[in-house]
Coordinates of C-alpha atoms in Angstrom, one line a residue:
X258 CA 110.6 117.3 104.7
X259 CA 112.0 114.4 102.2
X260 CA 112.9 111.3 103.7
X261 CA 116.2 109.8 103.6
X262 CA 117.5 107.2 100.8
X263 CA 116.6 103.8 101.8
X264 CA 118.1 101.8 104.0
X265 CA 119.3 98.4 102.9
X266 CA 120.1 95.3 105.3
X267 CA 123.6 94.4 106.1
X268 CA 123.8 91.4 103.4
X269 CA 121.6 93.3 100.4
X270 CA 121.2 89.5 99.2
X271 CA 119.5 88.5 102.3
X272 CA 115.8 87.8 101.9
X273 CA 112.9 85.6 103.0
X274 CA 113.4 81.9 102.5
X275 CA 110.0 81.7 100.6
X276 CA 109.6 83.0 97.1
X277 CA 106.2 84.4 97.2
X278 CA 107.4 86.8 100.0
X279 CA 110.6 87.8 98.2
X280 CA 108.5 88.7 95.1
X281 CA 105.7 90.9 97.5
X282 CA 107.9 92.4 100.1
X283 CA 110.6 94.7 100.4
X284 CA 113.9 93.3 102.2
X285 CA 114.7 97.0 102.6
X286 CA 113.6 99.8 105.3
X287 CA 114.0 103.3 106.1
X288 CA 113.4 103.8 109.6
X289 CA 113.5 107.9 109.0
X290 CA 110.4 107.6 106.8
X291 CA 107.6 109.2 108.3
X292 CA 104.8 107.0 109.3
X293 CA 101.9 108.5 111.6
X294 CA 101.3 111.8 109.9
X295 CA 98.4 114.1 110.2
X296 CA 98.2 112.7 106.6
X297 CA 97.7 109.1 107.6
X298 CA 95.5 110.1 110.6
X299 CA 93.0 112.2 108.6
X300 CA 92.7 109.8 105.7
X301 CA 92.0 106.7 108.2
X302 CA 89.3 108.9 109.9
X303 CA 87.8 109.9 106.8
X304 CA 88.0 106.3 104.7
X305 CA 86.7 104.3 107.7
X306 CA 83.7 106.4 108.2
X307 CA 82.8 106.2 104.5
X308 CA 83.4 102.5 104.0
X309 CA 81.9 101.5 106.9
X310 CA 78.7 103.9 106.2
X311 CA 78.5 102.3 103.0
X312 CA 79.0 98.9 103.8
X313 CA 76.2 99.1 106.4
X314 CA 74.2 100.5 103.6
X315 CA 74.5 98.0 101.2
X316 CA 74.6 95.1 103.6
X317 CA 71.0 95.8 104.7
X318 CA 69.9 95.4 100.6
X319 CA 69.9 92.7 98.3
X320 CA 72.1 91.9 96.5
X321 CA 74.9 93.0 99.0
X322 CA 77.4 94.4 97.3
X323 CA 80.5 95.9 99.5
X324 CA 83.6 97.6 99.5
X325 CA 86.4 95.4 99.8
X326 CA 90.2 96.2 101.1
X327 CA 92.0 96.6 97.6
X328 CA 89.4 99.6 97.3
X329 CA 90.7 101.1 100.4
X330 CA 94.4 100.7 99.1
X331 CA 93.3 102.7 95.8
X332 CA 91.5 105.4 97.7
X333 CA 94.1 105.8 100.4
X334 CA 96.7 106.2 97.6
X335 CA 94.6 108.9 95.6
X336 CA 93.6 110.6 98.8
X337 CA 97.5 110.8 100.0
X338 CA 98.9 112.1 96.7
X339 CA 96.0 114.7 96.5
X340 CA 97.0 116.3 100.1
X341 CA 100.6 116.0 99.3
X342 CA 99.5 118.7 96.5
X343 CA 97.4 120.4 98.6
X344 CA 98.6 120.6 101.9
X345 CA 100.9 123.6 103.1
X346 CA 104.8 122.6 103.1
X347 CA 105.5 124.1 106.9
X348 CA 106.8 122.6 110.1
X349 CA 105.7 123.5 113.6
X350 CA 107.5 122.9 116.8
X351 CA 105.3 121.4 119.4
X352 CA 106.3 120.1 122.9
X353 CA 109.7 119.9 121.5
X354 CA 108.8 118.2 118.5
X355 CA 108.6 118.9 114.7
X356 CA 105.3 118.7 113.3
X357 CA 104.2 119.2 109.6
X358 CA 101.0 118.8 107.8
X359 CA 102.8 117.7 104.6
X360 CA 106.4 116.1 105.7
X361 CA 107.3 115.3 101.9
X362 CA 106.1 113.1 99.2
X363 CA 103.4 110.6 100.4
X364 CA 104.9 107.0 101.4
X365 CA 104.1 103.3 101.7
X366 CA 104.5 103.6 105.7
X367 CA 101.6 106.2 105.5
X368 CA 99.4 104.3 103.1
X369 CA 100.1 101.0 105.3
X370 CA 98.7 103.0 108.5
X371 CA 95.5 104.3 106.3
X372 CA 95.1 100.7 105.5
X373 CA 95.7 99.3 109.0
X374 CA 93.0 101.5 110.6
X375 CA 90.5 101.8 107.6
X376 CA 90.5 98.5 105.7
X377 CA 91.9 95.5 106.8
X378 CA 88.8 94.1 108.7
X379 CA 87.3 94.4 105.1
X380 CA 89.1 91.2 104.4
X381 CA 86.6 89.6 106.7
X382 CA 83.0 90.7 105.2
X383 CA 80.7 94.0 105.0
X384 CA 79.5 93.9 108.6
X385 CA 80.3 92.6 112.1
X386 CA 78.6 89.4 113.3
X387 CA 77.2 91.7 116.2
X388 CA 76.2 94.4 114.4
X389 CA 73.8 91.7 112.4
X390 CA 72.4 90.3 115.7
X391 CA 71.6 93.7 116.9
X392 CA 69.5 93.9 113.3
X393 CA 68.1 90.9 113.9
X394 CA 67.4 91.6 117.6
X395 CA 65.2 94.7 116.7
X396 CA 63.5 93.6 113.4
X397 CA 62.9 89.9 114.0
X398 CA 62.6 89.9 117.9
X399 CA 61.5 93.5 118.4
X400 CA 64.2 94.3 121.1
X401 CA 65.1 98.0 120.1
X402 CA 68.4 98.5 121.9
X403 CA 70.0 101.9 122.9
X404 CA 72.7 102.9 120.5
X405 CA 75.1 103.4 123.5
X406 CA 74.8 99.8 124.4
X407 CA 74.8 98.2 121.1
X408 CA 77.9 100.0 120.2
X409 CA 79.6 98.8 123.6
X410 CA 78.3 95.5 123.1
X411 CA 80.4 95.5 119.7
X412 CA 83.3 97.3 121.3
X413 CA 83.4 94.2 124.0
X414 CA 84.1 91.6 121.3
X415 CA 86.5 94.1 119.5
X416 CA 88.5 94.6 122.3
X417 CA 88.7 90.8 123.4
X418 CA 90.0 90.2 120.2
X419 CA 92.7 92.6 120.0
X420 CA 94.0 91.4 123.8
X421 CA 94.1 87.3 122.5
X422 CA 96.1 89.1 119.3
X423 CA 98.9 89.8 121.9
X424 CA 99.2 85.8 122.6
X425 CA 99.0 84.8 119.0
X426 CA 101.3 87.5 117.6
X427 CA 104.1 86.4 119.6
X428 CA 103.4 83.0 117.7
X429 CA 102.4 84.0 114.2
X430 CA 104.4 87.5 113.6
X431 CA 107.8 86.8 113.7
X432 CA 108.0 83.3 112.4
X433 CA 109.2 83.4 108.2
X434 CA 106.8 80.3 107.8
X435 CA 103.8 82.1 109.1
X436 CA 103.1 83.8 105.5
X437 CA 99.6 84.9 105.9
X438 CA 99.3 85.0 102.0
X439 CA 96.5 87.4 101.9
X440 CA 98.9 90.1 103.1
X441 CA 101.3 89.5 100.4
X442 CA 98.5 90.8 97.8
X443 CA 98.3 93.9 99.8
X444 CA 101.9 94.3 100.1
X445 CA 102.3 93.8 96.3
X446 CA 99.4 96.5 95.8
X447 CA 101.4 99.0 98.1
X448 CA 104.9 98.3 96.7
X449 CA 103.6 98.5 93.1
X450 CA 101.8 102.0 94.0
X451 CA 104.9 103.6 95.5
X452 CA 107.9 102.0 93.5
X453 CA 107.7 104.4 90.5
X454 CA 109.6 103.1 87.7
X455 CA 111.0 99.6 87.5
X456 CA 114.7 99.5 88.7
X457 CA 116.0 97.1 86.1
X458 CA 117.4 99.3 83.1
X459 CA 116.9 96.0 81.0
X460 CA 113.0 95.9 81.2
X461 CA 111.4 97.2 78.0
X462 CA 107.2 98.0 78.9
X463 CA 105.4 99.9 80.9
X464 CA 106.4 100.2 84.5
X465 CA 104.4 98.2 87.1
X466 CA 102.5 101.6 88.0
X467 CA 101.5 102.0 84.7
X468 CA 100.6 98.8 84.0
X469 CA 98.4 98.5 87.4
X470 CA 96.7 101.6 86.4
X471 CA 95.8 100.2 82.9
X472 CA 94.8 96.8 83.9
X473 CA 92.2 97.8 87.1
X474 CA 90.1 100.1 85.0
X475 CA 89.9 97.5 82.1
X476 CA 88.8 94.8 84.7
X477 CA 86.5 97.1 85.9
X478 CA 84.9 97.0 82.6
X479 CA 84.9 93.7 82.2
X480 CA 82.9 93.0 84.9
X481 CA 79.8 94.8 83.4
X482 CA 80.0 92.1 80.7
X483 CA 79.4 88.8 82.7
X484 CA 77.3 90.8 85.5
X485 CA 75.0 92.7 83.6
X486 CA 75.1 92.4 79.8
X487 CA 75.5 88.8 78.8
X488 CA 75.3 86.5 82.0
X489 CA 75.8 83.6 80.0
X490 CA 79.4 84.0 80.2
X491 CA 78.9 83.6 83.8
X492 CA 76.7 80.7 84.3
X493 CA 78.7 79.1 81.6
X494 CA 76.3 76.0 81.7
X495 CA 76.8 74.5 77.9
X496 CA 75.0 70.9 79.1
X497 CA 72.6 72.5 80.4
X498 CA 71.8 74.6 77.4
X499 CA 71.5 71.5 75.2
X500 CA 68.6 69.5 77.5
X501 CA 67.3 72.4 79.5
X502 CA 64.5 70.2 80.4
X503 CA 66.2 67.1 82.0
X504 CA 66.0 67.5 85.6
X505 CA 68.8 65.4 86.6
X506 CA 71.2 67.2 84.1
X507 CA 70.4 70.6 85.6
X508 CA 70.9 68.9 88.7
X509 CA 74.6 67.6 88.1
X510 CA 75.6 70.4 85.7
X511 CA 73.7 73.6 86.6
X512 CA 75.9 76.3 88.3
X513 CA 73.1 78.1 90.3
X514 CA 71.2 75.7 91.5
X515 CA 73.0 72.4 90.6
X516 CA 76.2 71.0 91.9
X517 CA 78.0 72.9 89.0
X518 CA 80.0 70.1 87.3
X519 CA 82.1 72.4 84.8
X520 CA 85.3 74.3 84.6
X521 CA 84.7 77.3 82.3
X522 CA 83.7 80.3 83.4
X523 CA 84.6 83.9 82.4
X524 CA 83.2 85.9 85.5
X525 CA 86.2 86.6 87.9
X526 CA 83.2 87.0 90.9
X527 CA 82.7 83.4 89.9
X528 CA 86.4 82.3 89.9
X529 CA 87.2 84.3 93.7
X530 CA 83.8 83.5 95.2
X531 CA 85.6 81.4 97.7
X532 CA 88.8 83.4 97.7
X533 CA 91.3 84.3 95.4
X534 CA 93.2 81.6 93.6
X535 CA 96.3 84.0 93.4
X536 CA 97.1 84.1 97.2
X537 CA 96.3 81.0 98.5
X538 CA 99.3 78.5 98.1
X539 CA 98.8 75.5 95.6
X540 CA 99.1 72.8 98.2
X541 CA 96.3 74.1 99.7
X542 CA 94.2 74.4 96.7
X543 CA 94.9 70.8 96.0
X544 CA 93.6 69.8 99.6
X545 CA 90.6 72.1 99.0
X546 CA 89.4 71.1 95.4
X547 CA 90.2 67.5 96.2
X548 CA 88.1 67.3 99.3
X549 CA 85.7 69.3 97.4
X550 CA 85.3 66.4 94.6
X551 CA 84.8 63.6 96.8
X552 CA 82.2 65.1 99.2
X553 CA 80.2 67.1 96.6
X554 CA 80.8 65.9 93.0
X555 CA 80.8 62.2 94.4
X556 CA 79.1 61.4 97.5
X557 CA 76.6 64.0 97.7
X558 CA 74.9 62.7 94.5
X559 CA 74.6 59.0 96.0
X560 CA 73.0 60.3 98.9
X561 CA 70.3 62.5 97.3
X562 CA 69.3 60.1 94.8
X563 CA 69.3 57.3 97.8
X564 CA 66.9 59.6 99.6
X565 CA 69.3 60.1 102.7
X566 CA 67.9 62.4 105.4
X567 CA 64.5 62.6 103.3
X568 CA 66.3 64.9 100.7
X569 CA 65.0 63.7 97.6
X570 CA 62.1 66.2 97.5
X571 CA 64.2 69.1 98.2
X572 CA 66.6 71.0 96.0
X573 CA 69.8 69.2 95.6
X574 CA 71.7 72.6 95.9
X575 CA 70.1 75.2 98.6
X576 CA 71.0 77.9 100.9
X577 CA 68.4 77.7 103.5
X578 CA 66.2 75.4 105.5
X579 CA 62.7 74.0 104.2
X580 CA 59.5 72.5 105.8
X581 CA 58.0 69.5 104.9
X582 CA 56.3 71.0 102.0
X583 CA 59.6 71.7 100.4
X584 CA 59.0 75.3 101.0
X585 CA 61.0 78.1 102.8
X586 CA 61.1 77.6 106.6
X587 CA 58.9 80.0 108.3
X588 CA 60.2 80.8 111.6
X589 CA 57.7 83.2 112.4
X590 CA 55.6 80.3 112.7
X591 CA 57.0 78.5 115.2
X592 CA 58.2 82.0 117.6
X593 CA 56.1 83.4 120.7
X594 CA 56.5 86.7 120.3
X595 CA 56.0 87.1 123.9
X596 CA 58.4 85.2 125.5
X597 CA 61.1 85.3 122.5
X598 CA 61.0 81.2 122.8
X599 CA 60.0 78.2 120.8
X600 CA 56.5 77.3 120.5
X601 CA 56.5 73.9 121.2
X602 CA 52.9 73.2 119.9
X603 CA 53.1 75.5 116.8
X604 CA 56.4 73.8 115.9
X605 CA 54.6 70.3 116.2
X606 CA 51.7 71.6 113.9
X607 CA 54.3 72.8 111.8
X608 CA 57.0 71.2 110.6
X609 CA 60.7 69.9 111.6
X610 CA 63.4 71.9 109.8
X611 CA 64.8 70.2 106.9
X612 CA 67.9 70.8 104.8
X613 CA 68.9 70.4 101.4
X614 CA 71.5 67.5 100.9
X615 CA 74.1 70.1 100.1
X616 CA 73.6 71.8 103.5
X617 CA 73.4 68.6 105.3
X618 CA 76.8 67.5 103.9
X619 CA 78.1 70.9 104.6
X620 CA 76.7 70.5 108.6
X621 CA 78.2 67.3 108.5
X622 CA 82.0 68.5 107.4
X623 CA 81.1 70.9 110.0
X624 CA 81.2 68.8 112.6
X625 CA 84.5 67.1 111.8
X626 CA 86.4 70.4 111.4
X627 CA 86.7 71.5 115.1
X628 CA 88.1 68.1 116.6
X629 CA 90.2 68.0 113.2
X630 CA 91.6 71.4 113.8
X631 CA 92.3 71.4 117.4
X632 CA 94.0 67.8 116.9
X633 CA 96.1 69.0 113.7
X634 CA 97.3 72.0 115.9
X635 CA 97.8 70.0 119.0
X636 CA 100.1 67.2 117.3
X637 CA 101.8 69.7 114.7
X638 CA 102.2 72.6 116.3
X639 CA 101.1 72.3 119.9
X640 CA 104.9 71.1 121.3
X641 CA 106.6 74.4 119.4
X642 CA 103.5 76.8 120.5
X643 CA 104.0 75.5 124.2
X644 CA 107.7 76.5 124.2
X645 CA 107.3 79.8 122.7
X646 CA 104.6 80.5 125.1
X647 CA 106.6 79.6 128.1
X648 CA 109.7 81.6 126.6
X649 CA 111.8 78.6 126.0
X650 CA 112.0 77.7 122.2
X651 CA 114.2 75.3 120.9
X652 CA 116.7 75.8 118.0
X653 CA 115.0 74.9 114.9
X654 CA 111.3 75.4 116.1
X655 CA 111.0 78.7 113.8
X656 CA 113.1 80.3 111.5
X657 CA 113.3 83.9 111.4
X658 CA 114.1 86.2 108.1
X659 CA 115.5 89.7 107.3
X660 CA 111.9 91.3 107.9
X661 CA 112.4 89.8 111.8
X662 CA 115.8 91.2 111.7
X663 CA 115.2 94.4 110.6
X664 CA 112.2 95.1 113.0
X665 CA 114.1 94.8 115.8
X666 CA 115.0 98.6 115.8
X667 CA 111.2 99.2 116.8
X668 CA 110.2 98.5 120.1
X669 CA 107.6 96.0 120.7
X670 CA 103.9 96.4 122.0
X671 CA 103.9 95.7 125.8
X672 CA 101.9 92.8 126.8
X673 CA 100.0 94.7 129.2
X674 CA 98.3 97.0 126.4
X675 CA 96.7 93.4 124.7
X676 CA 95.8 92.5 128.4
X677 CA 94.0 95.9 129.3
X678 CA 92.3 95.5 126.3
X679 CA 91.0 92.2 127.0
X680 CA 89.9 93.3 130.6
X681 CA 88.0 96.2 129.3
X682 CA 86.4 94.0 126.6
X683 CA 85.5 91.4 129.3
X684 CA 84.2 93.7 131.5
X685 CA 81.9 95.3 128.7
X686 CA 80.7 91.6 127.6
X687 CA 79.9 91.0 131.3
X688 CA 77.7 94.6 131.7
X689 CA 75.9 93.3 128.5
X690 CA 74.9 90.5 130.5
X691 CA 73.8 92.3 133.7
X692 CA 72.1 95.5 132.3
X693 CA 70.1 93.9 129.3
X694 CA 67.9 91.4 130.7
X695 CA 65.5 91.2 128.1
X696 CA 68.4 89.5 126.2
X697 CA 68.5 86.5 128.4
X698 CA 72.3 86.3 128.8
X699 CA 73.6 84.3 131.4
X700 CA 77.1 84.8 132.8
X701 CA 77.7 81.1 132.4
X702 CA 77.5 81.9 128.5
X703 CA 79.4 84.8 128.4
X704 CA 82.4 83.1 130.3
X705 CA 82.3 79.7 128.2
X706 CA 82.0 81.7 124.5
X707 CA 85.2 84.1 125.8
X708 CA 87.3 80.5 126.9
X709 CA 86.3 78.7 123.3
X710 CA 87.8 82.0 121.7
X711 CA 90.9 81.6 123.8
X712 CA 91.0 78.0 122.9
X713 CA 90.4 78.3 119.0
X714 CA 92.5 81.7 118.8
X715 CA 96.0 79.6 118.0
X716 CA 94.4 76.9 115.8
X717 CA 92.6 79.5 113.7
X718 CA 95.6 81.5 113.2
X719 CA 97.8 78.2 112.4
X720 CA 95.7 77.7 109.7
X721 CA 95.2 81.2 108.1
X722 CA 99.1 82.1 108.3
X723 CA 99.7 79.3 106.3
X724 CA 96.8 79.0 104.1
X725 CA 95.1 82.3 103.9
X726 CA 91.8 80.5 105.0
X727 CA 89.4 81.2 108.1
X728 CA 88.2 78.1 110.0
X729 CA 84.3 77.0 109.8
X730 CA 83.6 76.3 113.7
X731 CA 80.1 78.3 113.6
X732 CA 77.9 74.9 114.2
X733 CA 80.3 73.8 117.4
X734 CA 79.6 77.6 118.4
X735 CA 75.8 77.4 118.1
X736 CA 75.3 74.1 119.1
X737 CA 76.9 74.5 122.6
X738 CA 74.1 77.4 123.6
X739 CA 71.5 75.3 121.8
X740 CA 71.9 72.4 124.0
X741 CA 72.5 74.3 127.3
X742 CA 70.1 76.6 126.6
X743 CA 67.3 75.4 124.6
X744 CA 64.6 77.4 123.3
X745 CA 66.5 80.8 123.6
X746 CA 67.3 82.1 120.2
X747 CA 68.9 85.1 121.9
X748 CA 71.3 83.6 124.2
X749 CA 72.6 81.7 121.1
X750 CA 73.3 84.9 119.1
X751 CA 75.3 86.6 122.2
X752 CA 77.1 83.4 122.9
X753 CA 78.0 83.3 119.0
X754 CA 79.0 87.1 119.0
X755 CA 81.4 86.5 122.0
X756 CA 83.0 83.4 120.6
X757 CA 83.2 83.5 117.0
X758 CA 83.6 87.6 116.6
X759 CA 86.3 87.7 119.0
X760 CA 88.4 84.7 117.8
X761 CA 88.0 85.8 114.2
X762 CA 88.8 89.6 115.3
X763 CA 91.9 88.3 117.0
X764 CA 93.0 86.4 113.9
X765 CA 92.4 89.7 112.0
X766 CA 94.4 91.8 114.5
X767 CA 97.4 89.2 114.4
X768 CA 97.1 89.5 110.4
X769 CA 97.2 93.2 110.4
X770 CA 100.4 92.9 112.9
X771 CA 101.9 90.7 110.2
X772 CA 101.1 93.3 107.8
X773 CA 102.8 96.1 109.7
X774 CA 106.0 93.9 110.0
X775 CA 106.2 93.1 106.4
X776 CA 106.0 96.6 105.5
X777 CA 108.6 97.8 108.5
X778 CA 105.9 100.1 110.6
X779 CA 106.6 100.5 114.2
X780 CA 104.5 97.6 116.0
X781 CA 102.9 100.4 118.4
X782 CA 102.0 102.3 115.6
X783 CA 100.2 99.0 114.0
X784 CA 98.5 98.5 117.6
X785 CA 97.5 102.0 117.7
X786 CA 95.8 101.8 113.8
X787 CA 94.1 98.9 114.6
X788 CA 92.6 100.3 118.1
X789 CA 91.2 103.2 116.0
X790 CA 89.8 100.9 113.4
X791 CA 87.7 99.5 116.5
X792 CA 86.7 102.7 117.8
X793 CA 85.3 103.6 114.5
X794 CA 83.5 100.7 114.1
X795 CA 85.0 99.1 111.2
X796 CA 83.4 96.3 109.1
X797 CA 84.1 93.0 110.1
X798 CA 82.2 89.4 109.4
X799 CA 78.8 89.0 108.0
X800 CA 76.5 87.4 110.8
X801 CA 74.7 84.4 109.5
X802 CA 71.3 84.4 110.0
X803 CA 70.4 82.3 112.9
X804 CA 67.8 79.5 113.0
X805 CA 69.0 76.7 114.7
X806 CA 69.2 79.2 118.2
X807 CA 65.3 78.8 118.3
X808 CA 64.4 75.4 117.0
X809 CA 67.3 74.0 118.7
X810 CA 70.1 71.4 118.0
X811 CA 68.1 68.7 120.2
X812 CA 65.1 68.9 117.8
X813 CA 67.6 68.6 114.8
X814 CA 70.7 66.7 115.7
X815 CA 69.5 64.5 118.4
X816 CA 68.5 61.1 119.0
X817 CA 65.3 60.2 116.6
X818 CA 65.8 63.4 114.6
X819 CA 66.4 63.6 110.9
X820 CA 70.0 64.3 111.2
X821 CA 70.9 62.4 114.3
X822 CA 74.0 60.9 112.2
X823 CA 76.2 64.2 111.5
X824 CA 77.3 64.9 115.0
X825 CA 79.0 61.6 115.1
X826 CA 81.2 62.8 112.6
X827 CA 83.2 65.0 115.1
X828 CA 84.7 61.5 116.2
X829 CA 85.9 61.0 112.6
X830 CA 87.1 64.8 112.7
X831 CA 89.2 64.2 116.1
X832 CA 90.6 60.5 114.8
X833 CA 91.7 61.3 111.5
X834 CA 94.3 63.6 112.2
X835 CA 95.9 61.3 114.9
X836 CA 96.0 58.3 112.1
X837 CA 97.7 60.5 109.8
X838 CA 100.2 61.6 112.6
X839 CA 100.8 57.8 113.5
X840 CA 101.3 57.1 109.8
X841 CA 103.7 59.6 109.4
X842 CA 105.6 58.8 112.4
X843 CA 106.0 55.1 111.1
X844 CA 106.4 56.3 107.1
X845 CA 107.7 59.5 107.2
X846 CA 108.8 59.6 103.7
X847 CA 105.2 59.2 102.0
X848 CA 102.9 61.8 100.2
X849 CA 100.9 61.5 103.6
X850 CA 103.4 63.8 105.3
X851 CA 102.3 66.7 103.5
X852 CA 98.8 65.8 104.0
X853 CA 96.4 68.2 106.2
X854 CA 93.5 67.1 107.5
X855 CA 92.3 70.1 108.9
X856 CA 92.5 72.1 105.8
X857 CA 91.1 69.3 103.7
X858 CA 88.0 69.2 105.6
X859 CA 87.7 72.9 106.1
X860 CA 88.0 74.0 102.6
X861 CA 84.6 72.8 101.0
X862 CA 82.3 74.2 103.7
X863 CA 81.7 77.3 101.3
X864 CA 79.0 75.0 100.0
X865 CA 76.3 76.7 99.9
X866 CA 76.0 79.2 98.7
X867 CA 79.0 78.2 96.5
X868 CA 78.4 75.8 93.8
X869 CA 80.8 73.3 91.9
X870 CA 81.7 76.3 89.4
X871 CA 82.8 78.2 92.2
X872 CA 85.5 75.2 93.0
X873 CA 86.4 73.9 90.1
X874 CA 87.1 77.3 88.1
X875 CA 88.9 78.6 91.3
X876 CA 91.3 75.4 91.0
X877 CA 91.8 75.6 87.7
X878 CA 92.9 79.3 87.7
X879 CA 95.4 78.3 90.6
X880 CA 96.6 75.3 88.5
X881 CA 97.2 77.8 85.3
X882 CA 99.0 80.5 87.5
X883 CA 100.9 78.2 89.6
X884 CA 104.7 78.9 89.4

């Protein structure tokens, strides 16, 4: 059955106050457009299973390529158009409701449902944190878990994330200023694929769809040049070519093992390594690149060449820990395989864990981020969030737009749905602690991890909704169990899963609700689509290999340890937002009113494995395409 013509708002000129949203999101809606159809459900199931299998396969190999969300959009479009041609056009009446395998042309709402169920979580990486933890338990600690237990363990954090999304959605979906920049590129792709020819009669040239269909394969072919045929255009280290044997030159200008002080690369994978420069707002890019230059191009060489933290005998840029012989740290030499705890004697005989100066700098920044983010959120957004959660917002707390008005015709998701998901997730987490004693999971660790996830979900969404960035609180989360349960690596990993995975999944779900909001999907359908994605085991985030869990933070950051100083950066992180806030209250019209401490500190933490070329080329591209 063909859809009716699109219904416009009462004022066809009414739109979002933000130009980037106006350029990507339609300000009209057709409430009669088929949405949760057989085609959408079938393709969500098939694509979810295939893409999860492929990403898990690639994740266990090196180099670990993985399929990303735009691939879901293209695959869903091709599958939907194929089913539009192949399925029979007929209707049945079931329980008083009309049902059809092929209700008409494949439309943008069906396409969005497919993406929500099968693809939005791919934005976070190829594998969930919990899945990687299960792999480490099996391969490194020889703890073979039953498949049913592993599935319910992963499901617990995902359900708790879906539950917390209900609280955060009330703050970050209806608001017009909660843009969620990463959603805009997906909206643009979806609308482009379903827009047909451009409506403007004066436009001369190919339609948006034809232009898209031409550029995508050409871009795919281009990746073979810097990736395989001529990698020099990817690592455009001209100065290193001139002086290949000068160690300092290669440390400063090298793009692989150096600081990458250059701006030129012809490889998009290098430019977009830390995220697409076309989606993040330019003000956030200025914060990120400015902080990167200060910390990594100015301060880091000073620390390295003065041998701070005994770093000068190691590479200036590295992705892992080293022993006192400047060799990669062998965790197996200090692990007691009988007790799965640290062997103190072996550790004393072998070596402390040394970090490359780039890693140590990132750890120092990582100590500043959690308190800075919390203070920034409390000072700037806290009063608004408090009034909103109490149901007593003030005029001017937030601005709604045409999208919020159009979505009022659809019933909201009952809060008890989110509450039920959260309670079931907590129950599964407790079950993991009680029924798998070999993992050493104290109930106190479970409850503390969940409490931290509840605290951090709003600050995480606050940053992500405005910049598209994910917050880096990993070091705090792995330090807390490392101090409270020393020498218990499995407890550390479980704690990290229940905290980080719950929080990050919650943020992904809120982003999904915002995408459904933009594309005018009924909220209940968005909930069902994402819930189905949970049950199918959608790919979430890469689990960063745990090293501090065994050795323990007190041996690395405690008094008398090599890295005793960096934890004190937490006080700096808590103080800076307060000082900026006081300054802006006293001098409200200076440039500092636009300075966001949390964004500046959080931005450069992609190093390592990112290097200078990833940040500089990313920022240069953002400057070129800045509107």
